[in-house]
CSV table of C-alpha atoms and ligand atoms in Angstrom, one decimal:
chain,number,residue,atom,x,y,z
A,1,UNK,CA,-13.7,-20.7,-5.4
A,2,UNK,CA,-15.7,-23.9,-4.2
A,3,UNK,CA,-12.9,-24.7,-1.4
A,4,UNK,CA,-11.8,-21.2,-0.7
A,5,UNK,CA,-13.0,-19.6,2.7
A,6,UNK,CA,-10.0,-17.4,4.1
A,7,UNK,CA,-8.9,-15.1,1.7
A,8,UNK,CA,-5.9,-12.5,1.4
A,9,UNK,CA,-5.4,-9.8,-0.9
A,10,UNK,CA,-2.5,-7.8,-1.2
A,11,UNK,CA,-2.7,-4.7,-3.6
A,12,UNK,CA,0.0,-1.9,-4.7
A,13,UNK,CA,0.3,0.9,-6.5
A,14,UNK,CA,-0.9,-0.9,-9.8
A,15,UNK,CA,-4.4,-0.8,-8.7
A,16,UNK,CA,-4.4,2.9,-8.4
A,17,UNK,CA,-2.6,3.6,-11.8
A,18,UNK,CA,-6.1,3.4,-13.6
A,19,UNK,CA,-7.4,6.2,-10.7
A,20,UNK,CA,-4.3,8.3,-12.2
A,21,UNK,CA,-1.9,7.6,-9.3
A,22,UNK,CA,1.9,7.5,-10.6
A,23,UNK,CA,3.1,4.2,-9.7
A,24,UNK,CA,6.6,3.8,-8.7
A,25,UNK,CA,8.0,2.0,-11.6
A,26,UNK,CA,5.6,4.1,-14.2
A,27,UNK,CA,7.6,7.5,-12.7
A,28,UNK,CA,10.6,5.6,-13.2
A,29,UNK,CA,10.9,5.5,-9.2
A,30,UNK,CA,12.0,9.0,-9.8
A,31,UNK,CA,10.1,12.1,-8.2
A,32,UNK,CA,11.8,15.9,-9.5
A,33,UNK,CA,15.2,13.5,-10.5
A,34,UNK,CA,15.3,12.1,-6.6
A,35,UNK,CA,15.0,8.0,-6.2
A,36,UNK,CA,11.9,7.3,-3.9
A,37,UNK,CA,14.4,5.1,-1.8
A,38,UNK,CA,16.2,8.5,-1.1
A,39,UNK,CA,13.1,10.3,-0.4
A,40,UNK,CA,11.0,8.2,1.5
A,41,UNK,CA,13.7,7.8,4.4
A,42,UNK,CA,14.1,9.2,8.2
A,43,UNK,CA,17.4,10.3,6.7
A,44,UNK,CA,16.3,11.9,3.9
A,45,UNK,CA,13.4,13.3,6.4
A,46,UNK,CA,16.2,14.5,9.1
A,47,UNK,CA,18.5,15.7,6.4
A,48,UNK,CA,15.9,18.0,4.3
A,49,UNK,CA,12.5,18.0,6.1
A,50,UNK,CA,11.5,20.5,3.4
A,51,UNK,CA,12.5,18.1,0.7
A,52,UNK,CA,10.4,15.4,2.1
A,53,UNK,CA,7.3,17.4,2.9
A,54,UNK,CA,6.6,18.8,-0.3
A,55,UNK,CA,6.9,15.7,-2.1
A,56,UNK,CA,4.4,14.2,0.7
A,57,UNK,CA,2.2,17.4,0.4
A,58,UNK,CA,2.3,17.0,-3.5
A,59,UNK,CA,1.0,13.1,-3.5
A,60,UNK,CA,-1.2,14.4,-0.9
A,61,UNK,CA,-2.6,17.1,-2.8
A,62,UNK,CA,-3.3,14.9,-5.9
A,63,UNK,CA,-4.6,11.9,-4.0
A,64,UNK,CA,-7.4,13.9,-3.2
A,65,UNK,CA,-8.2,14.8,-6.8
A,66,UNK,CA,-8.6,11.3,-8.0
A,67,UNK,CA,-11.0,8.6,-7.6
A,68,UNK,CA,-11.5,4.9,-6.9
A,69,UNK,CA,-11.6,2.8,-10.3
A,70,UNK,CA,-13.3,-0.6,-11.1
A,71,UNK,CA,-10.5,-2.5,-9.3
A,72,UNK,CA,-11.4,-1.1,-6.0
A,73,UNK,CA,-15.1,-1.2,-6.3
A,74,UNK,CA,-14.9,-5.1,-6.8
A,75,UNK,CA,-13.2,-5.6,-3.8
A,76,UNK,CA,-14.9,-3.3,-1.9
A,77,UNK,CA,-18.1,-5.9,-3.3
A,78,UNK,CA,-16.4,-8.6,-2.6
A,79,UNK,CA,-15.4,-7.5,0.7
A,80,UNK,CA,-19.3,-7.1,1.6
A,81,UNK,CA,-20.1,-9.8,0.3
A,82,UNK,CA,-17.5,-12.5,0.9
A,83,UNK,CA,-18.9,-14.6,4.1
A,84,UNK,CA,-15.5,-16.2,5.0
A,85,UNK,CA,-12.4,-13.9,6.7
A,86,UNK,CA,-11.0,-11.7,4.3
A,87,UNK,CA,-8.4,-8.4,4.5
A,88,UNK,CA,-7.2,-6.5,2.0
A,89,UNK,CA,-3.6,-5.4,2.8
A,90,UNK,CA,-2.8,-2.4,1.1
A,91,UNK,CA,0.7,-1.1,0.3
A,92,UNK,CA,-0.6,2.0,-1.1
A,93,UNK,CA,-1.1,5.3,1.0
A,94,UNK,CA,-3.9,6.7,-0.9
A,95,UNK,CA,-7.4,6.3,0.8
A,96,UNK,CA,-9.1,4.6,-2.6
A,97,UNK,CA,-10.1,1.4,-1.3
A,98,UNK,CA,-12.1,2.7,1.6
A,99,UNK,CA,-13.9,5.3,-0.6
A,100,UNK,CA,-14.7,2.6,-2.9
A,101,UNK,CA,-16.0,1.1,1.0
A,102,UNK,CA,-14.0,-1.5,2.1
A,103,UNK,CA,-13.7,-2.0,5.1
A,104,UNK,CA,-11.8,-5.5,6.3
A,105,UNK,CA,-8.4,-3.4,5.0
A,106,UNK,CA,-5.1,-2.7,6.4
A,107,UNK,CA,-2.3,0.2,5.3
A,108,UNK,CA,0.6,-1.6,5.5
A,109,UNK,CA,2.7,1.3,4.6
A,110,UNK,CA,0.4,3.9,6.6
A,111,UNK,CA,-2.4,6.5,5.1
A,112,UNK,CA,-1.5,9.8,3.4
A,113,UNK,CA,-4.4,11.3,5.3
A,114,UNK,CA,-2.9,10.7,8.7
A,115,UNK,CA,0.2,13.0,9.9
A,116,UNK,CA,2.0,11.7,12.7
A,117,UNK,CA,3.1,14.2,16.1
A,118,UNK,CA,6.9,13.4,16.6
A,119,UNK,CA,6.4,15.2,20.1
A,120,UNK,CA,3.1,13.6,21.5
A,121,UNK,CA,3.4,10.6,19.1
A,122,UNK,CA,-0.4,10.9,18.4
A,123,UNK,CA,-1.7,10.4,14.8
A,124,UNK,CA,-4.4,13.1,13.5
A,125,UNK,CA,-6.2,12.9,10.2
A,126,UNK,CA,-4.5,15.7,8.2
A,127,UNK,CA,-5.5,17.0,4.6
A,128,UNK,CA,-3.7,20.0,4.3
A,129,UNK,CA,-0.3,20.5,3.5
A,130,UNK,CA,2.7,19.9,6.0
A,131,UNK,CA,5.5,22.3,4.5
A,132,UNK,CA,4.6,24.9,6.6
A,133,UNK,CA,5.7,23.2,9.9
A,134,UNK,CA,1.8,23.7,11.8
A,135,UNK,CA,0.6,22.8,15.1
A,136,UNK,CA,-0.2,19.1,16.1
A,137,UNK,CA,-3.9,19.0,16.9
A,138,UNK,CA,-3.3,16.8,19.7
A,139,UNK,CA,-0.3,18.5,21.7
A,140,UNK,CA,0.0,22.0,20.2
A,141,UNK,CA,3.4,21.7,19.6
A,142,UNK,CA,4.3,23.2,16.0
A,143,UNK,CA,6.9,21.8,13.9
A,144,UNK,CA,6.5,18.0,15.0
A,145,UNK,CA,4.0,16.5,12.4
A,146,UNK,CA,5.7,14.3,9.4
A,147,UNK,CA,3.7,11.8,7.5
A,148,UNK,CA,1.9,8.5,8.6
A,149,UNK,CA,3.9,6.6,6.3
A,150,UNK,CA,6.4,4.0,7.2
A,151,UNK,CA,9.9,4.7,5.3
A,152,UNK,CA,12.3,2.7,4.4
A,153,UNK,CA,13.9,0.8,7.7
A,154,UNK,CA,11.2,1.6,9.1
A,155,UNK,CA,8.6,-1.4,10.6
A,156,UNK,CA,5.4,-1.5,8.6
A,157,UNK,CA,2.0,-1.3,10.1
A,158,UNK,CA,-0.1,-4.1,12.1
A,159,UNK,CA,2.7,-7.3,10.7
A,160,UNK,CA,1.1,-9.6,13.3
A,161,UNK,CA,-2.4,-9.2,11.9
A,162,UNK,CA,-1.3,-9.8,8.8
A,163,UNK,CA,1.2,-12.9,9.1
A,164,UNK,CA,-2.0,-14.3,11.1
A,165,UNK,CA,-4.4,-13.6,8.0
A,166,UNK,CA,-2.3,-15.0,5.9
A,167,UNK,CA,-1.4,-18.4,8.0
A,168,UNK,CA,-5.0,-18.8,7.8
A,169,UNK,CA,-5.4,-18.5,3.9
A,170,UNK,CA,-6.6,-20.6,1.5
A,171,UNK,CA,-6.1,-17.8,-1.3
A,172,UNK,CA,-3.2,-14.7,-1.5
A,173,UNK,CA,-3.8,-12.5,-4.4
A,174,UNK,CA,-1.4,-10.0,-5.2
A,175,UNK,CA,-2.8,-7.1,-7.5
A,176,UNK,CA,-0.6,-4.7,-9.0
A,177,UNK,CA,2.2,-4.5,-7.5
A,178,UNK,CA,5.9,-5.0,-8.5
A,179,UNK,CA,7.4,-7.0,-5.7
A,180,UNK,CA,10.3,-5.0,-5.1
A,181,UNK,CA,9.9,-4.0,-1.7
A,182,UNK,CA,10.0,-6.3,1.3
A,183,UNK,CA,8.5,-7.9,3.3
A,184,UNK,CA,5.6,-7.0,1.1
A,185,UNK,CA,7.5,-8.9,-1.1
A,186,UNK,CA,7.6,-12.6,0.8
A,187,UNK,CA,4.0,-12.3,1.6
A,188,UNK,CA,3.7,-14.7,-1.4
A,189,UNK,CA,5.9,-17.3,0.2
A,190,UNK,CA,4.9,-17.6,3.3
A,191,UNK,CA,1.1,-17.8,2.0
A,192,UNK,CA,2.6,-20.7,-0.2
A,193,UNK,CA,4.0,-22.4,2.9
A,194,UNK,CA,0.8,-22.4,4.5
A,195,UNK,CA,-0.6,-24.1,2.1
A,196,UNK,CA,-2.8,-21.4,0.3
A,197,UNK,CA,-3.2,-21.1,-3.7
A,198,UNK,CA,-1.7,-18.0,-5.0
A,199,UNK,CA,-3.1,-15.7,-8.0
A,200,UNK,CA,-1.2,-12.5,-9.2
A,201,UNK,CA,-3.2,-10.2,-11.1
A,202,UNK,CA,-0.7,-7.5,-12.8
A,203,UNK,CA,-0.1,-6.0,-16.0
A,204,UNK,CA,3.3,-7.8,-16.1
A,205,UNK,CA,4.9,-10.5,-14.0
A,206,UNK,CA,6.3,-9.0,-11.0
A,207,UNK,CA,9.9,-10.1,-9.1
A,208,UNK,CA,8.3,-12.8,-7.6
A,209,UNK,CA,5.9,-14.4,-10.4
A,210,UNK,CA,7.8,-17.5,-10.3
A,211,UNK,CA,5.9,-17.9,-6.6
A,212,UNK,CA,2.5,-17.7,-8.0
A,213,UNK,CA,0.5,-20.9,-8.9
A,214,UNK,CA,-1.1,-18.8,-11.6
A,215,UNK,CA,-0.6,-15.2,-12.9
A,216,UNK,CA,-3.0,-12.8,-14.9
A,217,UNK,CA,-1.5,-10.3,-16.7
A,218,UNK,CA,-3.8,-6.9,-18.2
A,219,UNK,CA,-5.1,-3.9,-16.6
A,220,UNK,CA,-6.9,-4.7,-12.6
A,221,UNK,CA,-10.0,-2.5,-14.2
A,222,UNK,CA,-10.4,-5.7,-16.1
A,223,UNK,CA,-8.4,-8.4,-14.7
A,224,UNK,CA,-10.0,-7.6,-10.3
A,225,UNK,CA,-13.9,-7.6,-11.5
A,226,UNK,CA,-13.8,-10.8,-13.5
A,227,UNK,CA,-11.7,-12.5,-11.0
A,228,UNK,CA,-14.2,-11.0,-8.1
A,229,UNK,CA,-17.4,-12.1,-10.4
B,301,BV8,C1,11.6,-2.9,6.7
B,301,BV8,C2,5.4,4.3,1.8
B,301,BV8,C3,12.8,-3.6,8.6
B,301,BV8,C4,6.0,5.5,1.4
B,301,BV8,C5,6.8,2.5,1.0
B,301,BV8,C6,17.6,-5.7,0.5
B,301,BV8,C7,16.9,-6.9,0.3
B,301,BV8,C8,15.6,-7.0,0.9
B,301,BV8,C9,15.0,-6.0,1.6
B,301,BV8,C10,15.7,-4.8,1.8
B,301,BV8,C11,17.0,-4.7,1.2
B,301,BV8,N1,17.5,-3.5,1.6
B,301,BV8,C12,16.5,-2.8,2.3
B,301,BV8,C13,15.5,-3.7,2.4
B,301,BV8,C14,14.3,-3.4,3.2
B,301,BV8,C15,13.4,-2.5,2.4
B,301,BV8,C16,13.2,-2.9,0.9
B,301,BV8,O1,12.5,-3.8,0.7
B,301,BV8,N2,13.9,-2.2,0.0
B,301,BV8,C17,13.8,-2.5,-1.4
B,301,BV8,C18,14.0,-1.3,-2.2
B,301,BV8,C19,14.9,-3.6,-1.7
B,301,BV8,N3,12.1,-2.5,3.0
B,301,BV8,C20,11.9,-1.7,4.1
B,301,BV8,O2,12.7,-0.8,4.4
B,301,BV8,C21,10.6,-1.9,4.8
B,301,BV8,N4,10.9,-1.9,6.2
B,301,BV8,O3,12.2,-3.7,6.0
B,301,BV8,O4,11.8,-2.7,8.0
B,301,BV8,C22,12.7,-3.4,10.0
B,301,BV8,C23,12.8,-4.5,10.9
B,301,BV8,C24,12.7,-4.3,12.2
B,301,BV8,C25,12.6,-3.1,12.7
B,301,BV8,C26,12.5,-2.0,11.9
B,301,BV8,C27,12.6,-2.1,10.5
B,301,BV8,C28,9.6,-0.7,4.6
B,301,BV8,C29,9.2,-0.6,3.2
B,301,BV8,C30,8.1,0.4,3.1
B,301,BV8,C31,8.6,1.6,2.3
B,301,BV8,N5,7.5,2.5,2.1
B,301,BV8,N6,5.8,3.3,0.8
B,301,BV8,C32,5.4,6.1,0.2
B,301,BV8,O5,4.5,5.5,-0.4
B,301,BV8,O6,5.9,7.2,-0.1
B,301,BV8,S1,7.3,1.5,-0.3
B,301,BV8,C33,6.5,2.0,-1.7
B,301,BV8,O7,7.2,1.4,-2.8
B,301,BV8,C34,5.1,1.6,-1.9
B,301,BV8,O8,4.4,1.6,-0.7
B,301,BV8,C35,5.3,0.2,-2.4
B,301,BV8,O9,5.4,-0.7,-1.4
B,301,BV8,C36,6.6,0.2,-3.1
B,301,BV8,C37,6.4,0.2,-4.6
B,301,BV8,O10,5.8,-1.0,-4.9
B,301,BV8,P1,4.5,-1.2,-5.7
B,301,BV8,O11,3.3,-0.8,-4.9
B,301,BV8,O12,4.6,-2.6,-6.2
B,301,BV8,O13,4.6,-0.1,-6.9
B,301,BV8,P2,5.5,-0.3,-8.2
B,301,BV8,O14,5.4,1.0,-8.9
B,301,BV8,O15,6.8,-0.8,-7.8
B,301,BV8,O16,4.8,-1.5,-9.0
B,301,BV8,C38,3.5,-1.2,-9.6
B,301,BV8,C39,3.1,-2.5,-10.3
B,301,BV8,O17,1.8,-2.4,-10.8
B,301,BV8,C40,4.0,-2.9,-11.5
B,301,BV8,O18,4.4,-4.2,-11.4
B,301,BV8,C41,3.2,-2.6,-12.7
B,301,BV8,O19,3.4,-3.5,-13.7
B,301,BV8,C42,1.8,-2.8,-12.1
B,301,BV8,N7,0.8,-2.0,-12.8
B,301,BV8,C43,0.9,-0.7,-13.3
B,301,BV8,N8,-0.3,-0.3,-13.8
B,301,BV8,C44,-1.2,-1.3,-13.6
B,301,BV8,C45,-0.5,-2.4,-13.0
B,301,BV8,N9,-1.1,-3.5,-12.7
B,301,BV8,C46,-2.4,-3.7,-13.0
B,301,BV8,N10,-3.1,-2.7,-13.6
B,301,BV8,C47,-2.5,-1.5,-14.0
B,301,BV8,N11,-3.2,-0.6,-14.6
């Protein structure tokens, strides 16, 4: 990586599957026979709050049983140890790729450790479950916390930053992720029309292979640390 300074890295929920995270596809998209799209919605969330809760308090529950994997360790090393600009921008809501310790990171898609006050609009770090409606630890108000995670239609996290970072690029790598879901999904592009090389690493092409200069496919246990090394 001789010419490479300023590098992007954009990860889904392929580099938690070896952690034991579901992915999306791998469940089928399904959760208890309901299409993610359906759940993961401010409809779905003001139609059955209950609905949506539990299956946030479920991935929330189990998120916290698993650990990071040899994926995130290597670019939590090459996050220490890379001396040009780097950011990791992570579609994923679990919390692996800071416990593996990186630290130049963004949650695209918001943190599943984070609950969000629909009254005071403040975010609190939240590990418990949500079902039971409690009290926001900022505002007192009970009943008002959903999840920090950004639904369908809704605007993901911190766009700026990231269409900046990847303007700058010299190298996007995608790692594990399908490219279903937009603008996730175009990150590829525009990296392309700024002139940076693009690498997927993914234990299949994804939607948008055809946009990668070059594309490794295998497990990101195996595939992340040789590319890192
Ligand atoms: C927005 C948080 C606008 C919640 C998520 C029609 C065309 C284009 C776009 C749209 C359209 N209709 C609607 C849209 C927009 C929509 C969208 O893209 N829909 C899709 C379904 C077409 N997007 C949105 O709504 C976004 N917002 O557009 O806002 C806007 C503009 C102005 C103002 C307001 C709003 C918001 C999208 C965010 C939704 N939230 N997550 C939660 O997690 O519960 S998305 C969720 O699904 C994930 O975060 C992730 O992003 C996505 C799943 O993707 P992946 O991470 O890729 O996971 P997947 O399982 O699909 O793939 C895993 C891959 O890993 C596979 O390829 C597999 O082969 C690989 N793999 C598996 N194991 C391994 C592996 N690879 C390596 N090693 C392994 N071991």
């Amino acid at each position: 990586m001789s010419n490479i300074r300023n590098i992007v890295v954009l990860t889904g929920a392929g580099v938690s599957a070896e952690s034991g995270i579901d992915t999306f596809r791998d469940a089928g998209g399904l959760w208890e026979q309901h299409r993610v799209e359906d759940v993961a919605t401010p409809e779905a969330f003001a139609r059955d709050p209950e609905l949506v809760l539990r299956f946030y308090d479920m991935r929330r529950e189990a998120i916290q049983t698993k650990a990071p994997n040899a994926a995130h360790a290597a670019l939590a090393r090459l996050d220490a140890e890379w001396p040009g600009e780097l950011l990791i921008v992570t579609q994923n809501i679990d919390d692996l790729h800071e416990r593996a310790g990186a630290k130049r990171l963004i949650h695209m898609h918001g943190e599943h450790l984070n609950a969000w006050c629909t009254g005071c609009d403040v975010r609190s770090r939240w590990t418990g479950p949500l079902i039971d409606r409690p009290a926001c630890p900022a505002c007192g108000a009970a009943g008002l916390l959903r999840p920090d995670v950004v639904w369908f239609g809704e605007m993901p996290y911190r766009m700026e930053d990231i269409y900046r970072a990847i303007n700058r690029a010299d190298l996007f790598v995608s790692i594990g992720t399908s490219g279903a879901v937009y603008p996730a999904a175009g990150f590829v592009r525009e990296a392309r029309a700024a002139g940076a090389m693009t690498l997927e690493l993914n234990m299949e092409p994804s939607q948008g292979s055809h946009w990668f200069t070059e594309a490794r496919h295998g497990p990101a246990t195996q595939l992340v640390p040789e590319w890192v090394e």
